[in-house]
PDB file of C-alpha atoms and ligand atoms in Angstrom:
ATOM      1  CA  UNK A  11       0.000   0.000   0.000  1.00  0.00           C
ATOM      2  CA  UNK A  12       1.479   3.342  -1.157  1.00  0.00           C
ATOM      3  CA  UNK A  13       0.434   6.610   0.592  1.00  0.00           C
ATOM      4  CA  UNK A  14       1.911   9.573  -1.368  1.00  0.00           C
ATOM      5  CA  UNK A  15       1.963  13.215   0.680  1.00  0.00           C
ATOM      6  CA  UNK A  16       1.587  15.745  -2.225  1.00  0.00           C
ATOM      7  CA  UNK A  17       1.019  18.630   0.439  1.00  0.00           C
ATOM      8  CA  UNK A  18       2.112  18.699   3.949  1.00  0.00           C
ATOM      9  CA  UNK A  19       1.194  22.436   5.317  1.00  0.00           C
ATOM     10  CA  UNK A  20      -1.499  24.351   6.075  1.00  0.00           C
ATOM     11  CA  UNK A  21      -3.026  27.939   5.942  1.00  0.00           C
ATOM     12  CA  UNK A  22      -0.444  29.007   2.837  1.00  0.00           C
ATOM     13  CA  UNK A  23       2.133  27.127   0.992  1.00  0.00           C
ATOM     14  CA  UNK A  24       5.524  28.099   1.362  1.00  0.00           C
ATOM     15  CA  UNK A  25       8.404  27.309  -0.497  1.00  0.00           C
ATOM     16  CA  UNK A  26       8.892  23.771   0.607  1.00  0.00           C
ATOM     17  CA  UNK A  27       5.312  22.758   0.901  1.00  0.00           C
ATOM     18  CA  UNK A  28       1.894  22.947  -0.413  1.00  0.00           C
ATOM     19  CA  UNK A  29      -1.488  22.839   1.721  1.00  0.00           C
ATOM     20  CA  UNK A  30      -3.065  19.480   2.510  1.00  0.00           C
ATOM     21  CA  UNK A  31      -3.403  16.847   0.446  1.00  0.00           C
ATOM     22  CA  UNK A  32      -2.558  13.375   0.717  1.00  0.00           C
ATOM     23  CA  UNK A  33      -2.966  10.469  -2.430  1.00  0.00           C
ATOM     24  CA  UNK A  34      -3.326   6.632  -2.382  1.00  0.00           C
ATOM     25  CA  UNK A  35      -2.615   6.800  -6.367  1.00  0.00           C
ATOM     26  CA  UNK A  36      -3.428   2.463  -5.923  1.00  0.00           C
ATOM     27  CA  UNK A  37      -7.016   3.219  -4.508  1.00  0.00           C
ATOM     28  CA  UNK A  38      -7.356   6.705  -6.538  1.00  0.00           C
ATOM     29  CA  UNK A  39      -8.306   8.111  -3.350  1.00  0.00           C
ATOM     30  CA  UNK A  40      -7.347  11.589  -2.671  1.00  0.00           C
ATOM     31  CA  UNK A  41      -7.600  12.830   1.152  1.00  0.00           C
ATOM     32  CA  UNK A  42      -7.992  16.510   0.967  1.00  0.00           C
ATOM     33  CA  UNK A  43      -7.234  18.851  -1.809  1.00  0.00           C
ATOM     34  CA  UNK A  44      -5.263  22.146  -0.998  1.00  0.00           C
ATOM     35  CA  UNK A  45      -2.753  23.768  -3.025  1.00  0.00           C
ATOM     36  CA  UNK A  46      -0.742  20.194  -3.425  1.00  0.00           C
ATOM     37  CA  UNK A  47      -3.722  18.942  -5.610  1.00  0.00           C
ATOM     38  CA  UNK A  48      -2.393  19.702  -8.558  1.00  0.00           C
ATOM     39  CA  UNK A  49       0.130  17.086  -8.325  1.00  0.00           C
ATOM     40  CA  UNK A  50      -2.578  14.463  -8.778  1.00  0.00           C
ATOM     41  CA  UNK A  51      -1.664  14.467 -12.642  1.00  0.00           C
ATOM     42  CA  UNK A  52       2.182  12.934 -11.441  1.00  0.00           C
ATOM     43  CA  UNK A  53       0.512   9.885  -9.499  1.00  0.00           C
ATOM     44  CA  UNK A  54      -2.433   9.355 -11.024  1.00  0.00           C
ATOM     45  CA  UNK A  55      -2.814   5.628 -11.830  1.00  0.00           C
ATOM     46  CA  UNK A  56      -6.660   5.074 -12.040  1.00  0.00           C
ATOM     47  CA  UNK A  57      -9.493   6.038 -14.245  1.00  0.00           C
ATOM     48  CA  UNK A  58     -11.405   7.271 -11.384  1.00  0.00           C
ATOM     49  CA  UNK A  59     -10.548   9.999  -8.761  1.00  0.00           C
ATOM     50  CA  UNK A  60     -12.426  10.038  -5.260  1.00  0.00           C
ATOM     51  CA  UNK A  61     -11.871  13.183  -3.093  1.00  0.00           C
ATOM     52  CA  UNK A  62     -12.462  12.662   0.388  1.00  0.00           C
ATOM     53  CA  UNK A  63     -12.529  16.218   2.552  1.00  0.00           C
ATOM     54  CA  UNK A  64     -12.034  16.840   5.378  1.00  0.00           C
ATOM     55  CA  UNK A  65     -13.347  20.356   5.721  1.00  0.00           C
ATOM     56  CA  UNK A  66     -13.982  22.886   3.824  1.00  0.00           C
ATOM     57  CA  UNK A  67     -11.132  25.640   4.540  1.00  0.00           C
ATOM     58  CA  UNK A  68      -9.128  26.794   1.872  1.00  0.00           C
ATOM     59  CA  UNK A  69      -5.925  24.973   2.523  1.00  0.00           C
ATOM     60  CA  UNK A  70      -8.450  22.116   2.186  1.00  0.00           C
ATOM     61  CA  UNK A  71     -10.209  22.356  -1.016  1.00  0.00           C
ATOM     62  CA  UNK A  72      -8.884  25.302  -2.969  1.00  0.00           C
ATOM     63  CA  UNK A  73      -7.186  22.332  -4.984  1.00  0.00           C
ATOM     64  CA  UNK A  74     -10.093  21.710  -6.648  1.00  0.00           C
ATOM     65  CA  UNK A  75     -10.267  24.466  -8.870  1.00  0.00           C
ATOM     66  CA  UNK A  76      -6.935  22.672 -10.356  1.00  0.00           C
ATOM     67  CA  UNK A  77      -9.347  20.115 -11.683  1.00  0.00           C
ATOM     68  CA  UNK A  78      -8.920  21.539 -15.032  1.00  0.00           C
ATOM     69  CA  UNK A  79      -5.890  20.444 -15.736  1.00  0.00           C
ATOM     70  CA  UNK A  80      -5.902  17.043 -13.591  1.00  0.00           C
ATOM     71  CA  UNK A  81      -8.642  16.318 -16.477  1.00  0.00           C
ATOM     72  CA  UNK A  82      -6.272  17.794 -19.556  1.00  0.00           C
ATOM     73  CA  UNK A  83      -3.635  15.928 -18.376  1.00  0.00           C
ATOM     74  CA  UNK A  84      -4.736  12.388 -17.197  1.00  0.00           C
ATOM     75  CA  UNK A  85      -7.486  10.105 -19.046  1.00  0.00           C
ATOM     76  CA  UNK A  86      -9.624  10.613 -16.010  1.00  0.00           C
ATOM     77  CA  UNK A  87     -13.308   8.980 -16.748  1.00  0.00           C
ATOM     78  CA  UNK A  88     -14.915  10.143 -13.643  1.00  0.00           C
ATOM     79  CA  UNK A  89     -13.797  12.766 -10.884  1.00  0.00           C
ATOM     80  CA  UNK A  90     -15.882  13.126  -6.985  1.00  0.00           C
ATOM     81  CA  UNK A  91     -15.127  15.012  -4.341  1.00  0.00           C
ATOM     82  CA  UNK A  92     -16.933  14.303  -0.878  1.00  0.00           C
ATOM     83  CA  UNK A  93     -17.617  16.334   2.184  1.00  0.00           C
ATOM     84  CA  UNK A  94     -20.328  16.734   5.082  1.00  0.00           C
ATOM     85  CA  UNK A  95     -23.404  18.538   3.137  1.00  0.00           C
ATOM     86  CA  UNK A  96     -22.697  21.891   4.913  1.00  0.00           C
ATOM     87  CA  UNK A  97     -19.378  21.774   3.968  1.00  0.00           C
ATOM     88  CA  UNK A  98     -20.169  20.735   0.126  1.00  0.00           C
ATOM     89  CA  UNK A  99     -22.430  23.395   0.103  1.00  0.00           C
ATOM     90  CA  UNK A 100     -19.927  26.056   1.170  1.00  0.00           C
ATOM     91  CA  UNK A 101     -17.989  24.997  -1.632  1.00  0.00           C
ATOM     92  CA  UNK A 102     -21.016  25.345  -4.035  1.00  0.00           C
ATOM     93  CA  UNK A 103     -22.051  28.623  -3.307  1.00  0.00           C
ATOM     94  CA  UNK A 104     -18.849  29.914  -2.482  1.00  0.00           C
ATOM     95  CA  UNK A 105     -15.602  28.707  -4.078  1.00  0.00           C
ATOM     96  CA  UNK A 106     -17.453  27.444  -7.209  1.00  0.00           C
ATOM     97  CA  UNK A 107     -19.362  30.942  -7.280  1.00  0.00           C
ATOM     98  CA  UNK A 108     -19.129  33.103 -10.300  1.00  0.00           C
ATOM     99  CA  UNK A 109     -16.720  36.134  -9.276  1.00  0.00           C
ATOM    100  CA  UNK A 110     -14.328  33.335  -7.665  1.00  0.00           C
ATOM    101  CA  UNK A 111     -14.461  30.871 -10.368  1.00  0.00           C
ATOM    102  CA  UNK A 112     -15.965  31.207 -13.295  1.00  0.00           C
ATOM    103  CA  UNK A 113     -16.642  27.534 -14.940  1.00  0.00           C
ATOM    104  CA  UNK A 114     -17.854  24.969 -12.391  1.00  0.00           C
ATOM    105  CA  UNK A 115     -14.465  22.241 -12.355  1.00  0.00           C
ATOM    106  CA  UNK A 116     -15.126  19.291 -13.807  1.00  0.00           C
ATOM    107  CA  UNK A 117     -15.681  17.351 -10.534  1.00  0.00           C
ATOM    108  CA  UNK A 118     -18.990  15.938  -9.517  1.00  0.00           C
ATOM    109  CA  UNK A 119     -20.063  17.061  -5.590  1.00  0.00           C
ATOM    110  CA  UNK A 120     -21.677  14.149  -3.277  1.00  0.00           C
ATOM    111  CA  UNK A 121     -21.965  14.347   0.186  1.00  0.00           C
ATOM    112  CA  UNK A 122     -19.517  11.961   2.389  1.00  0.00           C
ATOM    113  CA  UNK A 123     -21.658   8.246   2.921  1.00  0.00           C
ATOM    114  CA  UNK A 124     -20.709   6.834   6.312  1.00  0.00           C
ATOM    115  CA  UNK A 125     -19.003   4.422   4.500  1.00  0.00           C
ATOM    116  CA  UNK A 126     -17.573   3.946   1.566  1.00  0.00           C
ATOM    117  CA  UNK A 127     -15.595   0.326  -0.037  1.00  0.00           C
ATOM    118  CA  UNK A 128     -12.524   1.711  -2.406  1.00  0.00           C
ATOM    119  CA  UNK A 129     -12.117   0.472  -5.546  1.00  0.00           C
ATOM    120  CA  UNK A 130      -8.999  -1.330  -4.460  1.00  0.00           C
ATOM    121  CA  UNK A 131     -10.629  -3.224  -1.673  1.00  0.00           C
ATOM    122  CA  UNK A 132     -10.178  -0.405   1.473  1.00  0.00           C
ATOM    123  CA  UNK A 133     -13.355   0.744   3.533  1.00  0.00           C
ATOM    124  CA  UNK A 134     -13.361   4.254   4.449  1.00  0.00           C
ATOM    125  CA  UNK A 135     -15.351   5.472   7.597  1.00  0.00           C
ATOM    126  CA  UNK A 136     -14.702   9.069   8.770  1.00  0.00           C
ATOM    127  CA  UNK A 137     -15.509  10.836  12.362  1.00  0.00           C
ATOM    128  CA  UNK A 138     -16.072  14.178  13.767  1.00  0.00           C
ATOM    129  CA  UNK A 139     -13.255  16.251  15.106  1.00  0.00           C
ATOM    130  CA  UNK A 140     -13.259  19.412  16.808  1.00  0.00           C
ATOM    131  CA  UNK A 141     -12.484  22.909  14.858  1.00  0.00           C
ATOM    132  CA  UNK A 142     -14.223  26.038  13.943  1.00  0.00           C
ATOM    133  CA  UNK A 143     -16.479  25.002  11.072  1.00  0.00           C
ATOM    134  CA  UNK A 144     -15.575  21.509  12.382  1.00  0.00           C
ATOM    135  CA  UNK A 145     -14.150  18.891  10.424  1.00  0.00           C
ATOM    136  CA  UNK A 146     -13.436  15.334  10.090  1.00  0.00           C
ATOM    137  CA  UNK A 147     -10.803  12.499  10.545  1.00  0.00           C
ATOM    138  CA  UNK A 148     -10.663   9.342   8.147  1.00  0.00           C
ATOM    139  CA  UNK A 149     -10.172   5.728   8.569  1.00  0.00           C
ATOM    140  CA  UNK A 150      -9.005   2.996   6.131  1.00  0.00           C
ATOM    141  CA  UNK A 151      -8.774  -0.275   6.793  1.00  0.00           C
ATOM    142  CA  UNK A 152      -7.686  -2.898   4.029  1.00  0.00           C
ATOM    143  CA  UNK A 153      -7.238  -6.841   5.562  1.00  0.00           C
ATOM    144  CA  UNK A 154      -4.348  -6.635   7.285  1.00  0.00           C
ATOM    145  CA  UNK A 155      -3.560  -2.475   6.958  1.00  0.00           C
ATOM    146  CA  UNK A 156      -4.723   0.362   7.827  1.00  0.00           C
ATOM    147  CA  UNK A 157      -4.777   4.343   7.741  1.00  0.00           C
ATOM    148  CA  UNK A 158      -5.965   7.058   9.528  1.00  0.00           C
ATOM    149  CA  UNK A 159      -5.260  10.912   8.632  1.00  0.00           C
ATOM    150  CA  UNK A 160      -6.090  13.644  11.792  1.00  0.00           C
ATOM    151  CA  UNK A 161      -6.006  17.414  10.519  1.00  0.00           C
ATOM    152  CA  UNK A 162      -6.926  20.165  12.142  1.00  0.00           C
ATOM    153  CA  UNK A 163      -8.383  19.658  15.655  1.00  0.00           C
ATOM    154  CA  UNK A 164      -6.925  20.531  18.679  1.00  0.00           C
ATOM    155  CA  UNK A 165      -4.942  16.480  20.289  1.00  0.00           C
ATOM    156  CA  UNK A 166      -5.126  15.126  23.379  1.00  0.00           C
ATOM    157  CA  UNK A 167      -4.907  11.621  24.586  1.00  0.00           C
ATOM    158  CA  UNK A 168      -8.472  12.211  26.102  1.00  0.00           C
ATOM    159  CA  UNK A 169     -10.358  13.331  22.745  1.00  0.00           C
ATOM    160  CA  UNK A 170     -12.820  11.581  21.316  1.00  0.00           C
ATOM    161  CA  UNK A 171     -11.707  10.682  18.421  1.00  0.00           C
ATOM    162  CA  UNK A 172      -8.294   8.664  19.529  1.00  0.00           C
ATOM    163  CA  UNK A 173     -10.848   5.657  20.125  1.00  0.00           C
ATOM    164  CA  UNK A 174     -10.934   5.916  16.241  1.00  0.00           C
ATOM    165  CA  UNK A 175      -7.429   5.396  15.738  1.00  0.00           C
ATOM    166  CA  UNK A 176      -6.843   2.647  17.800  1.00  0.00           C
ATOM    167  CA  UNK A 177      -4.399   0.196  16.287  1.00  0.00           C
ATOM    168  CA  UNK A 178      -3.566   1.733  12.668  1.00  0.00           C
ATOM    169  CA  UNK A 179      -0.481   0.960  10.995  1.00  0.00           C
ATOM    170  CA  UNK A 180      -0.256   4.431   9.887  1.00  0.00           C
ATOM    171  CA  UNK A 181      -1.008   8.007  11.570  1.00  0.00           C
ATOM    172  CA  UNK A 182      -1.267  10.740   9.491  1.00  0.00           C
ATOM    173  CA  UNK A 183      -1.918  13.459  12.190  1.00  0.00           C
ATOM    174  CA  UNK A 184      -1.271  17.369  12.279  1.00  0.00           C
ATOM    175  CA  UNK A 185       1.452  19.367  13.955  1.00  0.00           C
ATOM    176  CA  UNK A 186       1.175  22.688  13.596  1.00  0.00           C
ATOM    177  CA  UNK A 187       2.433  24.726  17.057  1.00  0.00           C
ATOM    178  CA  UNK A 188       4.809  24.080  19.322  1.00  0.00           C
ATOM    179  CA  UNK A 189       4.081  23.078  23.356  1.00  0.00           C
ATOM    180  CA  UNK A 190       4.725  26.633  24.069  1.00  0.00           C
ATOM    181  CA  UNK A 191       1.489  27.755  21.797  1.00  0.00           C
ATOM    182  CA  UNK A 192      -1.008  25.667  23.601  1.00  0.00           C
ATOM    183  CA  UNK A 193      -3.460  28.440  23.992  1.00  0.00           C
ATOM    184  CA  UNK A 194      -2.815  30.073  19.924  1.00  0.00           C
ATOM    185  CA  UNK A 195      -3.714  25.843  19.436  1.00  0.00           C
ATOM    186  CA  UNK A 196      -6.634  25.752  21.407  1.00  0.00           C
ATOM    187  CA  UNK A 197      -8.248  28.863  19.455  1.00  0.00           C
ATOM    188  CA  UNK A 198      -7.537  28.014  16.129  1.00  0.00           C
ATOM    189  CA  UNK A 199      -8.243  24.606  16.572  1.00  0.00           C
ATOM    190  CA  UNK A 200      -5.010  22.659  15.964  1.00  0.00           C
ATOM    191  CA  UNK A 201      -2.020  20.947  17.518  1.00  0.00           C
ATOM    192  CA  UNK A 202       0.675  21.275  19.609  1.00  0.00           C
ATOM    193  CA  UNK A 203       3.488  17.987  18.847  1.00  0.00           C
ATOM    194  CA  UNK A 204       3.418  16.942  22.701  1.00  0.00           C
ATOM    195  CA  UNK A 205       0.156  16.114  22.600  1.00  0.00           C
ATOM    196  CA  UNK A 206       0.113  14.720  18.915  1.00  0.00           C
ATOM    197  CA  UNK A 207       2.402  12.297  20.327  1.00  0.00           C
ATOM    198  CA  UNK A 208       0.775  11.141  23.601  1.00  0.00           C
ATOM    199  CA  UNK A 209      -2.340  10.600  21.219  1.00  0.00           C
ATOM    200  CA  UNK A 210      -0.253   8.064  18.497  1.00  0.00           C
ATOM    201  CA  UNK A 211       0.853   6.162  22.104  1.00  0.00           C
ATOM    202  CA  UNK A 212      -2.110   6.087  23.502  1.00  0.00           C
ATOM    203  CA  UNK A 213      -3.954   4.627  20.495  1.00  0.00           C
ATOM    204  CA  UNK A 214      -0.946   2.380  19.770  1.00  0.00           C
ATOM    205  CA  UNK A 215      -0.542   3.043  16.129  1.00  0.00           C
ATOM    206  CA  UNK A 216       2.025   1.200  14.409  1.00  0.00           C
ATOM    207  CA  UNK A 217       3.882   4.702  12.782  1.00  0.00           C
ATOM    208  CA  UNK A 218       3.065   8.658  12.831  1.00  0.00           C
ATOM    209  CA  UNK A 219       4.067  10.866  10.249  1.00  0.00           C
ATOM    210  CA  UNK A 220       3.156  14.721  11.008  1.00  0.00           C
ATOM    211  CA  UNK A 221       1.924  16.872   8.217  1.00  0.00           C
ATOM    212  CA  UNK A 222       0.245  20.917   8.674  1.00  0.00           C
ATOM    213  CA  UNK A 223       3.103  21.666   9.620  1.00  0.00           C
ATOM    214  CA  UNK A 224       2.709  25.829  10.706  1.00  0.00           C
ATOM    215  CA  UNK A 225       4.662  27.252   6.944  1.00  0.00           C
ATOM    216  CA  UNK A 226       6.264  29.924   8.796  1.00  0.00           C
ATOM    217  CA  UNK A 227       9.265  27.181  10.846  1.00  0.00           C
ATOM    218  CA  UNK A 228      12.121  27.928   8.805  1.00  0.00           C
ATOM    219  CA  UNK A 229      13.737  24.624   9.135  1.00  0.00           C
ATOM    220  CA  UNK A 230      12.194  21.078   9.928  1.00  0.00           C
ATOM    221  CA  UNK A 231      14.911  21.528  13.543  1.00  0.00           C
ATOM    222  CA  UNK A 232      12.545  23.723  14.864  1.00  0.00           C
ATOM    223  CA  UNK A 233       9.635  21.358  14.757  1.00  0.00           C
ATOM    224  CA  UNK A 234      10.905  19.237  18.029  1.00  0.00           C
ATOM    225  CA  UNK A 235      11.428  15.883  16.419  1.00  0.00           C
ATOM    226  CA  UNK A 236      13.874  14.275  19.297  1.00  0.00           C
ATOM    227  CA  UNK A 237      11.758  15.305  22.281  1.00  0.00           C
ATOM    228  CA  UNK A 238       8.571  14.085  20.524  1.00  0.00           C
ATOM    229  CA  UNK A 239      10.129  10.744  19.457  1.00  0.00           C
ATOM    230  CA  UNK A 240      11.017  10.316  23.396  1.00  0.00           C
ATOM    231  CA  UNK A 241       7.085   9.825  23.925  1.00  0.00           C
ATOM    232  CA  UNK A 242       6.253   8.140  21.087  1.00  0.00           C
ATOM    233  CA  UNK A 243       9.835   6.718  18.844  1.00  0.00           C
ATOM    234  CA  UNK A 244       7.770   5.707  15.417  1.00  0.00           C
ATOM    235  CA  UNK A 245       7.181   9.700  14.470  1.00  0.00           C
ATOM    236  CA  UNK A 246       8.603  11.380  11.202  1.00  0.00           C
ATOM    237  CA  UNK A 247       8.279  14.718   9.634  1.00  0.00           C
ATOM    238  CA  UNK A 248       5.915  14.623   6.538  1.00  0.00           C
ATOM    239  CA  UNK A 249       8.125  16.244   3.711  1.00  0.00           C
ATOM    240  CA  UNK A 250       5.844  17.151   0.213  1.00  0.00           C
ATOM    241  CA  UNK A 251       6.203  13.964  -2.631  1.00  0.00           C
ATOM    242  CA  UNK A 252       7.174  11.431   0.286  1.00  0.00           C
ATOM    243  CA  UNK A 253       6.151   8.424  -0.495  1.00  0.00           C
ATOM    244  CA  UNK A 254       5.528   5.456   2.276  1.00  0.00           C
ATOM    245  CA  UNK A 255       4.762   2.230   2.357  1.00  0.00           C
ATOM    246  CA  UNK A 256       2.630   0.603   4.463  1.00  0.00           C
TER     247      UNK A 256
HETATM  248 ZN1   ZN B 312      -5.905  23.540   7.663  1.00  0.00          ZN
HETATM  249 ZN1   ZN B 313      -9.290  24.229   9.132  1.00  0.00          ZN
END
């Protein structure tokens, strides 16, 4: 199973990374569609394309506006992007508005099913997370693998949603401030890498790789890899175009 990060920041790119996205080019699943989306066309190895997002915030979906040229470029047959209704709707009437963007992308809009089988054999079930606007987390599970990606919520060992994670191979979880920031964390809704950490323990995942990572650390040293890898070893920095195995 190949998990491909094609954007590993969030709020604005900078000049190492793009916003969130992540691909499973095997499944042709695409987890979240920021400014990385447009690297789709380099991985694409399916005739279909499934979007799965997990809010609706720029760094989040602005990607699909790139659909354009995903479709010029790859001999796509059919393109969907999913969300919570509120959320697709946002996008609707707002990023697909006229004076934003002119021609609706060639993507079809359906709201997220509680469950959905991939084409390559994965089940994908998603659960609430807390954020302003809200958002969600997704599970995969595949016999014998499985995948969960956490963005944008605010860890701790004692939220609801670790009882989610419980046992994946793979953690795909956010990082954006530092233990210092709790409270800047707390209201914007993210994370702070201590608790990130106590969270991949705690839910005994097999490996964590952090991604929305806050675009204005100038180098990946300032992120706090040794400390964090004291609480939970398994834990690596997401870089953009990584590819892991799983
Ligand atoms: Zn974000
Ligand atoms: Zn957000």
């Amino acid at each position: 199973m190949k998990l491909v990060l094609l954007g590993t920041t969030g709020y604005h790119a900078n000049d190492r990374r793009q916003t969130a996205c992540l691909m499973l080019p095997e499944a042709g699943v695409v987890l979240d569609a920021g400014t990385g989306f447009y690297r789709v066309c380099d991985y694409l190895a399916t005739d279909t394309l499934d979007v799965f997002l997990t809010h609706a915030h720029l760094d989040h979906c602005v990607g699909l506006t790139y659909m354009f040229d995903v479709r010029y470029r790859t001999p796509l047959q059919r393109a969907t992007a999913y969300a919570e209704p509120d959320r697709l709707e946002a996008i609707r009437e707002h990023l697909f508005a006229k004076p934003l963007f002119p021609v609706h992308p060639p993507i079809d809009l359906a709201p997220l099913p509680p469950k959905v089988e991939l084409a390559d054999g994965g089940v994908l079930t998603h659960f609430p997370l807390r954020h302003p606007g809200e958002s969600v987390g997704f599970r995969i599970d595949w016999p014998g693998r499985s995948l969960a990606y956490v963005t944008d919520t605010v860890a701790s060992p004692d939220a609801a949603y670790v009882e989610h994670l419980h046992g994946v191979d793979l953690l795909v979880h956010e990082s954006y401030f530092g233990d210092d920031e709790a409270e800047q964390a707390e209201l914007t809704g993210h994370s702070c890498l201590g608790e990130v950490v106590k969270v991949a323990a705690k839910a005994q995942v097999g490996r964590l790789i952090l991604v929305h990572i806050n675009p204005l650390l100038e180098n990946d040293d300032a992120i706090g890899l040794s400390e964090a890898r004291q609480v939970f070893a398994n834990t690596e920095i997401g870089v953009d175009r990584m590819e892991i195995n799983f």
